Coordinates of C-alpha atoms and ligand atoms in Angstrom, one line a residue:
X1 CA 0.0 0.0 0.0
X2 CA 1.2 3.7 -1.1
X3 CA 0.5 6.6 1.2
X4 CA 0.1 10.3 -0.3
X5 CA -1.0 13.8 1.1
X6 CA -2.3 16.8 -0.2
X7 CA -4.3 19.9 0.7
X8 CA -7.0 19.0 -2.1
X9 CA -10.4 18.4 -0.6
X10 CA -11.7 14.9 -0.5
X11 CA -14.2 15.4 -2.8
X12 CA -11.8 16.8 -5.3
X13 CA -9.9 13.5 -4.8
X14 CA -10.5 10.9 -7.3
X15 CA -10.5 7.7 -5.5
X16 CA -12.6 4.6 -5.6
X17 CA -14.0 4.6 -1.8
X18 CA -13.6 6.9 0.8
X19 CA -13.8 6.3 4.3
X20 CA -15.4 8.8 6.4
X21 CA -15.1 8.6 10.5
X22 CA -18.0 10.3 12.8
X23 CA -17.6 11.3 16.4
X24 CA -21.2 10.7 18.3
X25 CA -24.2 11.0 16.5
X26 CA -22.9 13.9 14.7
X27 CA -25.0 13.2 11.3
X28 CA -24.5 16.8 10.2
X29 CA -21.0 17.4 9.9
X30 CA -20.2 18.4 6.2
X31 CA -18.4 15.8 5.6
X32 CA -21.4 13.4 5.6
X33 CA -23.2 13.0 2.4
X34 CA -25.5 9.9 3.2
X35 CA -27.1 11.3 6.3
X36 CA -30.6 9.6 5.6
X37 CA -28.7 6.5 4.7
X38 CA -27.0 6.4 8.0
X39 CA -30.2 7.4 9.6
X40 CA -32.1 4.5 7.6
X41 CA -29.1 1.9 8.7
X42 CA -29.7 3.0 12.0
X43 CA -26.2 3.9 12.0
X44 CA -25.1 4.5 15.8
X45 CA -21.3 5.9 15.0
X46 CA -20.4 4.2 18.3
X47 CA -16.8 3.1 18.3
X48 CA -15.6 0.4 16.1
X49 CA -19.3 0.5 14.1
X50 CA -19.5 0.3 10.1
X51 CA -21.2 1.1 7.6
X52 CA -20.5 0.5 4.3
X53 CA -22.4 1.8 1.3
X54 CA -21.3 -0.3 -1.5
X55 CA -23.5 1.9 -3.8
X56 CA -22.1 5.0 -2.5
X57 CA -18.4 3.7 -2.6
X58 CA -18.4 4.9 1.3
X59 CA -17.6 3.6 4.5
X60 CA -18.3 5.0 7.7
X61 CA -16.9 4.1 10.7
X62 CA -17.9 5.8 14.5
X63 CA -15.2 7.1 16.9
X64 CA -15.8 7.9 20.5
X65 CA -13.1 10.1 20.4
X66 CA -11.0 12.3 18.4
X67 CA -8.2 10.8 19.6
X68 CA -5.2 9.0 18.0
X69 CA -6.4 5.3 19.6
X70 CA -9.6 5.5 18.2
X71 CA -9.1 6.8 15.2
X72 CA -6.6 3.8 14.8
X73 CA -9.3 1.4 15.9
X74 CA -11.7 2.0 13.3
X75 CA -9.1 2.6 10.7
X76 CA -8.4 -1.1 10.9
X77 CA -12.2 -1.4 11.2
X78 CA -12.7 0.5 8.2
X79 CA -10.4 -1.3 6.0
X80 CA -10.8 -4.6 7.2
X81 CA -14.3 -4.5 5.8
X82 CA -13.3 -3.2 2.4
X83 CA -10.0 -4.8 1.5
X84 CA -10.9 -8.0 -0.7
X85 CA -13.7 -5.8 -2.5
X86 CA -12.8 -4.5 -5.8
X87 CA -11.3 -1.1 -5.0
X88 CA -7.5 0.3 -6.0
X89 CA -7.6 3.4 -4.5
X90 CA -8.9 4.7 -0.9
X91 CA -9.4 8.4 0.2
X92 CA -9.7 9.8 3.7
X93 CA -9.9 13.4 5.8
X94 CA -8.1 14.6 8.6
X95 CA -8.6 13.5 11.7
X96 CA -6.6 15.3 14.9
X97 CA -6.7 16.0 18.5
X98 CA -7.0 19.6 17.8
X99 CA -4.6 19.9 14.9
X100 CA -2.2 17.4 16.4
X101 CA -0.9 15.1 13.5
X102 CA -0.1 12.3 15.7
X103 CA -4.0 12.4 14.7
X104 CA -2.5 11.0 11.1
X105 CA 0.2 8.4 12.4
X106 CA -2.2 6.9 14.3
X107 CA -4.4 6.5 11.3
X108 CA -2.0 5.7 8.8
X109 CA -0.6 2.8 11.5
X110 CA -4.8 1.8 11.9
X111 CA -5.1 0.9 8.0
X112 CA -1.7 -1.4 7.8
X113 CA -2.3 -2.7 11.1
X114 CA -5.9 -3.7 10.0
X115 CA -4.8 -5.0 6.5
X116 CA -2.4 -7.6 7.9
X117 CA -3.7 -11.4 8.1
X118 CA -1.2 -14.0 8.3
X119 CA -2.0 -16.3 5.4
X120 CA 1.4 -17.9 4.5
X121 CA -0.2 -21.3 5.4
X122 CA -3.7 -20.8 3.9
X123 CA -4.4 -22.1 0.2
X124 CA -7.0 -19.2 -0.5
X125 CA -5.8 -15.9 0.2
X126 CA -8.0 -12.7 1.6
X127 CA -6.0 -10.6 -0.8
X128 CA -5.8 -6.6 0.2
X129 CA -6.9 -4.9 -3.3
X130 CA -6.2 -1.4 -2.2
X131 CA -2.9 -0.1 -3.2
X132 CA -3.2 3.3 -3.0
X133 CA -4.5 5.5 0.3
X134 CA -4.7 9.5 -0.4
X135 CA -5.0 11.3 2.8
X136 CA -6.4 15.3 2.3
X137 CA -5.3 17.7 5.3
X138 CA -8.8 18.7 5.4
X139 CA -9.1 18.3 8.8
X140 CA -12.8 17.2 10.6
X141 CA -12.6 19.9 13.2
X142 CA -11.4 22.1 10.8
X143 CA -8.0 22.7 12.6
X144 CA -5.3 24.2 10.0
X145 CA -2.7 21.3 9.3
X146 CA 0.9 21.6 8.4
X147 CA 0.9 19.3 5.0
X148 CA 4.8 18.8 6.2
X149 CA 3.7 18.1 9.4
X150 CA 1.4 15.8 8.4
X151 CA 3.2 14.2 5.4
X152 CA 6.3 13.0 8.5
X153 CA 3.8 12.0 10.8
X154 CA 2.6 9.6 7.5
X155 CA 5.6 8.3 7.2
X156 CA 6.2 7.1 10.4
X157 CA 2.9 5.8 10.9
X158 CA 3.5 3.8 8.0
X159 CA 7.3 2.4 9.2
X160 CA 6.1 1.7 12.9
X161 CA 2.9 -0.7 11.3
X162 CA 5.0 -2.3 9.1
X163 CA 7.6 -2.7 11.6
X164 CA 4.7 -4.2 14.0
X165 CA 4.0 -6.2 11.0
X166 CA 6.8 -7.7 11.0
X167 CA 7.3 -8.8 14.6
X168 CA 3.9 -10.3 14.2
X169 CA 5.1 -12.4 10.9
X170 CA 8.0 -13.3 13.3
X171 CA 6.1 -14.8 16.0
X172 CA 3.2 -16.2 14.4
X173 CA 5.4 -18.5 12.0
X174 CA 5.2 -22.6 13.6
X175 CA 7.9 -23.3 15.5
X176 CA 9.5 -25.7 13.3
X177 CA 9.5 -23.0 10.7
X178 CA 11.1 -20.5 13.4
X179 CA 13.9 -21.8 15.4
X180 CA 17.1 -19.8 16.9
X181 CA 18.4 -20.3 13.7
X182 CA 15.9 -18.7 12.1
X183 CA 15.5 -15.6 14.1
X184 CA 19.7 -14.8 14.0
X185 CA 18.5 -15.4 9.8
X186 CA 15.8 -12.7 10.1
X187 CA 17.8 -10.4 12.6
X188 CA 20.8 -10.4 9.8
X189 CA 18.4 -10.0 7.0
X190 CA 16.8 -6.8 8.8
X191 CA 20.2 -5.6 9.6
X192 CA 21.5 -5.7 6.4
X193 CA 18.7 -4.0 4.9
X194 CA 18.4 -1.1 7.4
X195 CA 22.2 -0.9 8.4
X196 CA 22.1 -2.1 11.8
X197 CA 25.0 -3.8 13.4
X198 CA 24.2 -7.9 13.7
X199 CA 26.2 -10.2 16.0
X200 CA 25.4 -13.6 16.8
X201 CA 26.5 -16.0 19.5
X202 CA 26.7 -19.1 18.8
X203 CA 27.4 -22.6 21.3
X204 CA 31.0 -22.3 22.2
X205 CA 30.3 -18.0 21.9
X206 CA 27.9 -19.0 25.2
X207 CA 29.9 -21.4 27.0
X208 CA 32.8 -18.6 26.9
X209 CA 30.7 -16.2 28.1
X210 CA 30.1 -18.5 30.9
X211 CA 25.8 -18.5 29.6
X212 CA 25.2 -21.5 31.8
X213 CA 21.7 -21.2 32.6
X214 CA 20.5 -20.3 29.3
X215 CA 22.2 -23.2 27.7
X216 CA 20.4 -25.5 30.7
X217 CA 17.1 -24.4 29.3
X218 CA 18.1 -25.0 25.5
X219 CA 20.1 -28.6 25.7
X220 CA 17.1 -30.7 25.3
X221 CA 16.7 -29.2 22.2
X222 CA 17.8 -30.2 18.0
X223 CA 18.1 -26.3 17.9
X224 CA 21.2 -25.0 19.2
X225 CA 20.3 -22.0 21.0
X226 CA 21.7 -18.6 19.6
X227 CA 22.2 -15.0 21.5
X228 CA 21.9 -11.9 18.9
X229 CA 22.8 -8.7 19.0
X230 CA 21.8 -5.8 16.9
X231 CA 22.8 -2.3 17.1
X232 CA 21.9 1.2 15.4
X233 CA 24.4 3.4 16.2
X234 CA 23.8 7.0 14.8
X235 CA 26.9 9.7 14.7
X236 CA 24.2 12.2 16.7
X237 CA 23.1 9.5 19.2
X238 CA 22.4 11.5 22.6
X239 CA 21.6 8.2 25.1
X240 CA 21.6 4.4 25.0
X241 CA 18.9 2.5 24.9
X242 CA 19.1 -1.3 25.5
X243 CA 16.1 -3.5 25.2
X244 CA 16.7 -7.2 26.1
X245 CA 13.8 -9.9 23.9
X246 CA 12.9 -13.5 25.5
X247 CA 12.9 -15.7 22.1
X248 CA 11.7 -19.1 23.8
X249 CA 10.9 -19.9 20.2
X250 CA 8.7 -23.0 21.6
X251 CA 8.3 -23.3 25.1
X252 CA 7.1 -27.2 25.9
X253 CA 7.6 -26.3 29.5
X254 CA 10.4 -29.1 29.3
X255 CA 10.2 -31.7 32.1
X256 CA 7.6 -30.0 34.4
X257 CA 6.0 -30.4 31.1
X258 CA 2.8 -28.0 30.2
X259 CA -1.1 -29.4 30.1
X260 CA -1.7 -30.0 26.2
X261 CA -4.3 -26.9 26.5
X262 CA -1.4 -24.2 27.5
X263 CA 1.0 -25.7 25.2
X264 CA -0.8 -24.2 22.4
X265 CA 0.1 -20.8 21.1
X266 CA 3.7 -21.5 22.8
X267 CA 5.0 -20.6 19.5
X268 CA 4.3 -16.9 20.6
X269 CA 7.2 -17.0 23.9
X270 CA 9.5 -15.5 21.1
X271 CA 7.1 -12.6 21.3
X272 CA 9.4 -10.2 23.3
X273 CA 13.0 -11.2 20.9
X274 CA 10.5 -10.6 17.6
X275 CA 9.2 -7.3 18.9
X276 CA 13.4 -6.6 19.5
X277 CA 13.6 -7.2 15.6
X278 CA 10.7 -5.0 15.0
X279 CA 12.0 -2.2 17.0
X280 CA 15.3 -2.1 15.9
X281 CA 13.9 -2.1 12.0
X282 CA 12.0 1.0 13.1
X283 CA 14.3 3.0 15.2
X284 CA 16.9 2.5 11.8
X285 CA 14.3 3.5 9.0
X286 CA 13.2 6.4 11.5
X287 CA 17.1 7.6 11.9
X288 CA 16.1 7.4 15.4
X289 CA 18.9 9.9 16.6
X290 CA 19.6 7.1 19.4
X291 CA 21.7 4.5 20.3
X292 CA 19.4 1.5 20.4
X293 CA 20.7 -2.2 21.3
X294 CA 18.7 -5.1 21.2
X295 CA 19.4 -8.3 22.7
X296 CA 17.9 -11.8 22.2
X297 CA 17.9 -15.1 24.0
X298 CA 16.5 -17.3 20.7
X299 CA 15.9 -20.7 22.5
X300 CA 13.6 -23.6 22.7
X301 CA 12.4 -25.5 25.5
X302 CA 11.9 -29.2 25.2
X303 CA 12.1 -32.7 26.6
X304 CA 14.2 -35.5 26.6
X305 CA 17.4 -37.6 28.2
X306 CA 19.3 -34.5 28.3
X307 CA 17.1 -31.9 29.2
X308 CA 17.4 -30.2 32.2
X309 CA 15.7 -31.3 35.4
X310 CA 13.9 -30.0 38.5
X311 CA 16.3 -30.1 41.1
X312 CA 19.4 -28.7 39.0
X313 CA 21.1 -26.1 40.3
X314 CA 22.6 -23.7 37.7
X315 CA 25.2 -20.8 37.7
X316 CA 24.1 -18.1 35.8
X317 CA 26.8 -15.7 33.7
X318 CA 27.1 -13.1 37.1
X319 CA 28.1 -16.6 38.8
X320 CA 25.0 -16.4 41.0
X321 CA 23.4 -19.8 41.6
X322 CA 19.8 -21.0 40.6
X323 CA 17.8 -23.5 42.5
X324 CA 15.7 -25.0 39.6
X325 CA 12.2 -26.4 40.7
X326 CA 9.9 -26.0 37.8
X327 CA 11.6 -26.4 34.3
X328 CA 8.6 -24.4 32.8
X329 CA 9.9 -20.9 34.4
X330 CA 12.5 -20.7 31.9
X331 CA 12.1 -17.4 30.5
X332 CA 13.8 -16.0 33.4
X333 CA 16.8 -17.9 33.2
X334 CA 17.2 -16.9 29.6
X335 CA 16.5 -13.6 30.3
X336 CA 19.1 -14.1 33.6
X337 CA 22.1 -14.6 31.1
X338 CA 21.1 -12.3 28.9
X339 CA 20.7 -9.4 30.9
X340 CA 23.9 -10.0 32.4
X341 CA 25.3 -9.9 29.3
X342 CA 23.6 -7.1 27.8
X343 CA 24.9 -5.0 31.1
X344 CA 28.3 -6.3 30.3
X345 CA 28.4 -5.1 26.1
X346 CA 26.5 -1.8 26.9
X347 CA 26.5 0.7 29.4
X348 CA 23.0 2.2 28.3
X349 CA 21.0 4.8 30.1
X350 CA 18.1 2.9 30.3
X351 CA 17.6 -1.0 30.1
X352 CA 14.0 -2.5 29.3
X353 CA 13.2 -6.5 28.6
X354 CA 10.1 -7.8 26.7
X355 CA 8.9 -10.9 27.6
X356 CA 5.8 -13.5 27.8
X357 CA 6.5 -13.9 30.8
X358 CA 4.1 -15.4 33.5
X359 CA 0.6 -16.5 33.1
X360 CA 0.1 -15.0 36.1
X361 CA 0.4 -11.7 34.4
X362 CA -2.4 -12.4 31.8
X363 CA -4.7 -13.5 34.6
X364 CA -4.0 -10.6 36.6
X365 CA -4.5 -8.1 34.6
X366 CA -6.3 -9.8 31.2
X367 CA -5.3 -10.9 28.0
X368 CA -5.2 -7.1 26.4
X369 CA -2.5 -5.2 29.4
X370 CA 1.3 -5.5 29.6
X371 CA 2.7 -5.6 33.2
X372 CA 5.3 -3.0 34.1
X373 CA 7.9 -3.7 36.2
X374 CA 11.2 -2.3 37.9
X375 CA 12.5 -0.3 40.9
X376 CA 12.2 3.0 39.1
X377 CA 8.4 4.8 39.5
X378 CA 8.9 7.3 37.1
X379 CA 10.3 4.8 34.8
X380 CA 7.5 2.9 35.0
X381 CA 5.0 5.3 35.1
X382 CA 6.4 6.8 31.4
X383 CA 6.5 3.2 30.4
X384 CA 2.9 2.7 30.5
X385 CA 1.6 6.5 29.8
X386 CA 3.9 6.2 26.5
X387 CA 2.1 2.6 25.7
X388 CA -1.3 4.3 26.2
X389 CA -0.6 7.1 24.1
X390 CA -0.1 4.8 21.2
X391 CA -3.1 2.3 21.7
X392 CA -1.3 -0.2 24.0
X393 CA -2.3 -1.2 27.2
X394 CA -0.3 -1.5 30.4
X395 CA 0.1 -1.4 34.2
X396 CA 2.6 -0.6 36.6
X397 CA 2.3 -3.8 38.9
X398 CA 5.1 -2.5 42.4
X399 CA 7.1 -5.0 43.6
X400 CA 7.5 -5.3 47.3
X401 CA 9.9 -7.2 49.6
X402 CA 7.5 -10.0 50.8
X403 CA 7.4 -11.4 47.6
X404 CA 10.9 -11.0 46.8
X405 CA 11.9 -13.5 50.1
X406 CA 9.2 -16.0 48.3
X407 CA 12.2 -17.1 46.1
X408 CA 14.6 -17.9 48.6
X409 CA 16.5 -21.0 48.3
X410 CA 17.5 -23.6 50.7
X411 CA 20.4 -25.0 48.9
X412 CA 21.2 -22.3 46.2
X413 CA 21.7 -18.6 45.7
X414 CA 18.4 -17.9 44.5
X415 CA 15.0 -20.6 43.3
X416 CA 13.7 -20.0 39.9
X417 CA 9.9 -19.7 41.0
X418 CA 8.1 -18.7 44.0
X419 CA 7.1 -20.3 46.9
X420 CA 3.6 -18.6 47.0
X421 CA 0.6 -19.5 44.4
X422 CA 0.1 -15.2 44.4
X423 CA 1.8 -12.2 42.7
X424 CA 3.7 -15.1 40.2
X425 CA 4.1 -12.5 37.7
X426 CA 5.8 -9.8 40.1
X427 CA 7.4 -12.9 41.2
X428 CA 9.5 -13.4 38.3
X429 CA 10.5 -9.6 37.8
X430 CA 11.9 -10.2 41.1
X431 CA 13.7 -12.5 40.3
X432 CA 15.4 -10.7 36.9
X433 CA 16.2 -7.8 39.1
X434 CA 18.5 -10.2 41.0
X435 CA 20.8 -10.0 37.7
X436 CA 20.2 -6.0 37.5
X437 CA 23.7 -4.6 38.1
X438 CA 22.7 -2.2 41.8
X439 CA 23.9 0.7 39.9
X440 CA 20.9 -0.4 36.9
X441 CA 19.0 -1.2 39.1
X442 CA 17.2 2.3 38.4
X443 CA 17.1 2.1 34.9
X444 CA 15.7 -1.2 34.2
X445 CA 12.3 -1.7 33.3
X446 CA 10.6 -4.9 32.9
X447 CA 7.4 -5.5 30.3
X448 CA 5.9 -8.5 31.1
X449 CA 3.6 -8.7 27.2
X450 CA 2.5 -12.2 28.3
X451 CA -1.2 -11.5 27.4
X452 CA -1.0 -8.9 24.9
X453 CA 1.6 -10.4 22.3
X454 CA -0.9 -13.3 21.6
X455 CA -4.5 -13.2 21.1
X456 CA -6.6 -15.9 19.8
X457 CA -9.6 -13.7 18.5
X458 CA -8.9 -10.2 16.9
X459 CA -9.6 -7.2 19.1
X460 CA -8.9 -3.1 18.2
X461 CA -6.5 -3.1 15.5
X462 CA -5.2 -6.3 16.1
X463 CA -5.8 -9.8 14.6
X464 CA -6.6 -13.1 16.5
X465 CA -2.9 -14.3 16.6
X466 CA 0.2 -12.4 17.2
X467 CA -0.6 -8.3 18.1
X468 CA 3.1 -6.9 17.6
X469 CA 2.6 -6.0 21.3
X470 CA 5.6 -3.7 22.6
X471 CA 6.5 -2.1 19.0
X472 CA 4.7 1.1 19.2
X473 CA 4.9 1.1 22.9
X474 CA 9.0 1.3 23.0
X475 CA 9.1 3.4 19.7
X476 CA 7.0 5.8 21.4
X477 CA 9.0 5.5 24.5
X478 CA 12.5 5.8 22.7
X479 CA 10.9 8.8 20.9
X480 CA 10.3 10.6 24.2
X481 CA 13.5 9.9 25.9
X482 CA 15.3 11.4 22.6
X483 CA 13.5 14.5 23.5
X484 CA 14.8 14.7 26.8
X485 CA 18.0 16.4 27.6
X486 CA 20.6 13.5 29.8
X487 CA 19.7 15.8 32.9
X488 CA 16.1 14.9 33.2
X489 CA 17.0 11.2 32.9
Ligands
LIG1 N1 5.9 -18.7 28.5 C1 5.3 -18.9 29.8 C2 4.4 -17.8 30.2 C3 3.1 -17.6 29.4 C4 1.9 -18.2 29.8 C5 3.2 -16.8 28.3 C6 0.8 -17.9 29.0 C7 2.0 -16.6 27.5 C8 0.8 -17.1 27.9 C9 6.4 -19.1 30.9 O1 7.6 -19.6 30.5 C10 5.8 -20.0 31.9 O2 5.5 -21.1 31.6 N2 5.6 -19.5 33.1 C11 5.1 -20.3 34.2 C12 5.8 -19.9 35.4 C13 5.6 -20.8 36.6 C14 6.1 -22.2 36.3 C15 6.2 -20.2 37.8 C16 3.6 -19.9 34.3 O3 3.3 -18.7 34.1 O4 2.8 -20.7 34.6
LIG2 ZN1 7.6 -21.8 30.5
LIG3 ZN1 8.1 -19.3 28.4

């Protein structure tokens, strides 16, 4: 699909559908040419509602608010409903929180969030016909845009979607199709084409760096486990950013072996490493003036005579020791390793992990909210106020010192789960901040995307499958702390 933008009113446009959004009942806005057609449909213009006039070549689509996470909403509403019909071309107003353009990201995102399906695997396709959107700057409440304004805020939109696109590609592909293999394949492929900087460790790479507990979790496995690093490095960078991904590209659970029920979708624990990938595409084809690294445990949990075993007691890369009682909490002892070593390769300003964490999470706070984690308020608080901004959800869940002693070990440095049925997913941030350096301690945030990454029925502007969950939120998030000067850090 091809963006454009001009100042030329819609209806001087020519274009074979237009989509027109409505706030409330508002029938008599100008830009509403079917008013007793609506009013016939008993058209509502409630959030999320269509109506599409296939003799009008119109669709309209209600918003509850002028704001940029609606507007996306029914932007993949909208063109959802008209993408296998016959139409080339697609035209659309303005739509702002009083003149902001963030108003035409968040559009622009809505249509090629909403137009993705994952359909490698299907014989018949739901093709997208539309090739061409043409967005006027005729603005709805008739705020004055700047067309270059506008026309950036376009772009990006259009790179962040594609970029979220692409994470959800990544983690929606079978597991024998996407192994660590294939993820340090994809990384290289997205760093040669945006000019990132791609590293990849391999066995005897994580036995050097003394990797012990990651390679526990991975040795039951025909996929040799691989640690990737990627790296855009611009001349003007001001901080550095490093975000850490778990890529349990299949989580079995291993010994302590999941139910058959909540094995399913455990193609999607490479949902934090694939939103890494998507990230650092964006923050390169956005020229980002950051330093962004991105870190990835790509592993794969599974059975067999030499898998590892509850009772084990591992030494992770910082030499600490791991009482290992449930095979299944893996995650965290990926994540262990790689933390360590991410602290090790960069000395960033701010550290943040992605990672399906915990169930516990999901049934916490639902299937739709990210948990947000660390030792730093404001950190967390900016975490999940940026994530809103853009249309993700997320909570700040506080950690506490009760729950930390619930992972005491008789025999070892440290257990690998709880001894507590509660607070499991505050639990396991606990236990990554035990391989937070004290002096990251306040710069570490952890994003548990356990229930948000992976959906099984489509909801907003996301399909049933993976959501992308975490793209938009750190772009967003790197995009704010590039504004602020090192003092305010
Ligand atoms: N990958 C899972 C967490 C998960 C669950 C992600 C549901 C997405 C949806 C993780 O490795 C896991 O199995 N965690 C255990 C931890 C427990 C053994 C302490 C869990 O949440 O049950
Ligand atoms: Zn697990
Ligand atoms: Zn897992």
């Amino acid at each position: 699909m091809n963006f454009e933008i001009t100042i030329a009113k819609t209806k001087d446009i020519k274009a074979d559908v237009e989509v027109i959004f409505i706030q409330g009942e508002n029938l008599e806005h100008r830009f509403i040419q079917d008013k007793k057609l609506l009013k016939k449909a008993g058209f509502k213009a409630s959030q999320d509602e269509v109506c599409y006039l296939l003799e009008r070549d119109r669709v309209y689509v209600g918003i509850q608010e002028l704001e940029g996470k609606y507007i996306r909403r029914a932007a993949a509403k909208a063109i959802r409903a008209i993408k296998s019909k016959k139409y080339k071309s697609l035209k659309v107003a303005s739509y702002t929180n009083k003149g902001c353009t963030y108003g035409i990201r968040a559009m622009v995102e809505g249509f090629v969030l909403g137009v993705y399906e994952f359909d490698k695997y299907k014989s018949t396709k739901n093709k997208n016909n539309i090739k061409k959107i043409i967005i006027s700057t005729d603005e709805y409440s008739e705020y004055e845009l700047d067309i270059q304004k506008a026309s950036i805020q376009m772009h990006k939109g259009e790179l962040i979607a594609q970029a979220t696109n692409l994470t959800r590609d990544i983690v929606n592909t079978p597991p024998d199709d996407c192994y660590p293999k294939v993820m340090a394949k994809i990384a290289k492929k997205v760093a040669k084409e945006c000019g990132l900087e791609c590293d990849v460790l391999k066995v005897s790479d994580l036995q050097k760096e003394k990797m012990n507990a990651l390679l526990a979790v991975a040795r039951a496995s025909r996929h040799k486990p691989k640690v990737i690093h990627l790296a855009h490095k611009p001349k003007d960078a001001k901080i550095k950013i490093s975000i850490i991904g778990k890529g349990l590209t299949y989580d079995s659970g291993g010994l302590s072996l999941k139910p058959s029920d909540f094995m399913v979708t455990m193609k999607s624990d490479k949902s934090g490493a694939s939103a890494v990938i998507g990230i650092l595409q964006a923050v390169a084809k956005l020229k980002l003036p950051i330093e962004v690294h991105g870190f990835i445990g790509a592993v794969e949990n599974m059975i067999g005579g030499d898998a590892y075993k509850p009772d084990d007691v591992l030494v992770a890369k910082n030499g600490k020791t791991i009482e290992v009682r449930n095979t299944d909490a893996e995650g965290r002892l990926v994540l262990a390793d790689v933390l360590c070593y991410a602290q090790e390769q960069v000395k960033a300003d701010y550290i943040f992990d992605l990672a399906t964490l915990t169930g516990a999470c999901v049934v916490g706070v639902g299937e739709y909210t990210s948990g947000v984690m660390g030792h730093n308020q404001n950190l967390k608080e900016m975490v999940v106020r940026e994530a809103h901004y853009c249309g993700e959800l997320a909570t700040a869940l506080d950690f506490n010192d009760y729950l930390k002693d619930t992972l005491k070990s008789k025999i070892a440095d440290i257990s690998n789960i709880s001894n507590t049925r509660y607070g499991g997913a505050i639990t396991a941030g606990l236990f990554l901040s035990e391989f937070i350096d004290e002096h990251h301690k306040n710069k570490w945030s952890h994003i548990d995307i356990a229930g948000p990454a992976y959906v099984e029925h489509e909801w907003g502007e996301n399909p049933a499958g993976a959501s992308g969950a975490g793209v938009r939120m750190m772009i967003k998030l790197i995009e704010k702390l590039t504004l602020k000067t090192p003092h305010q850090k």
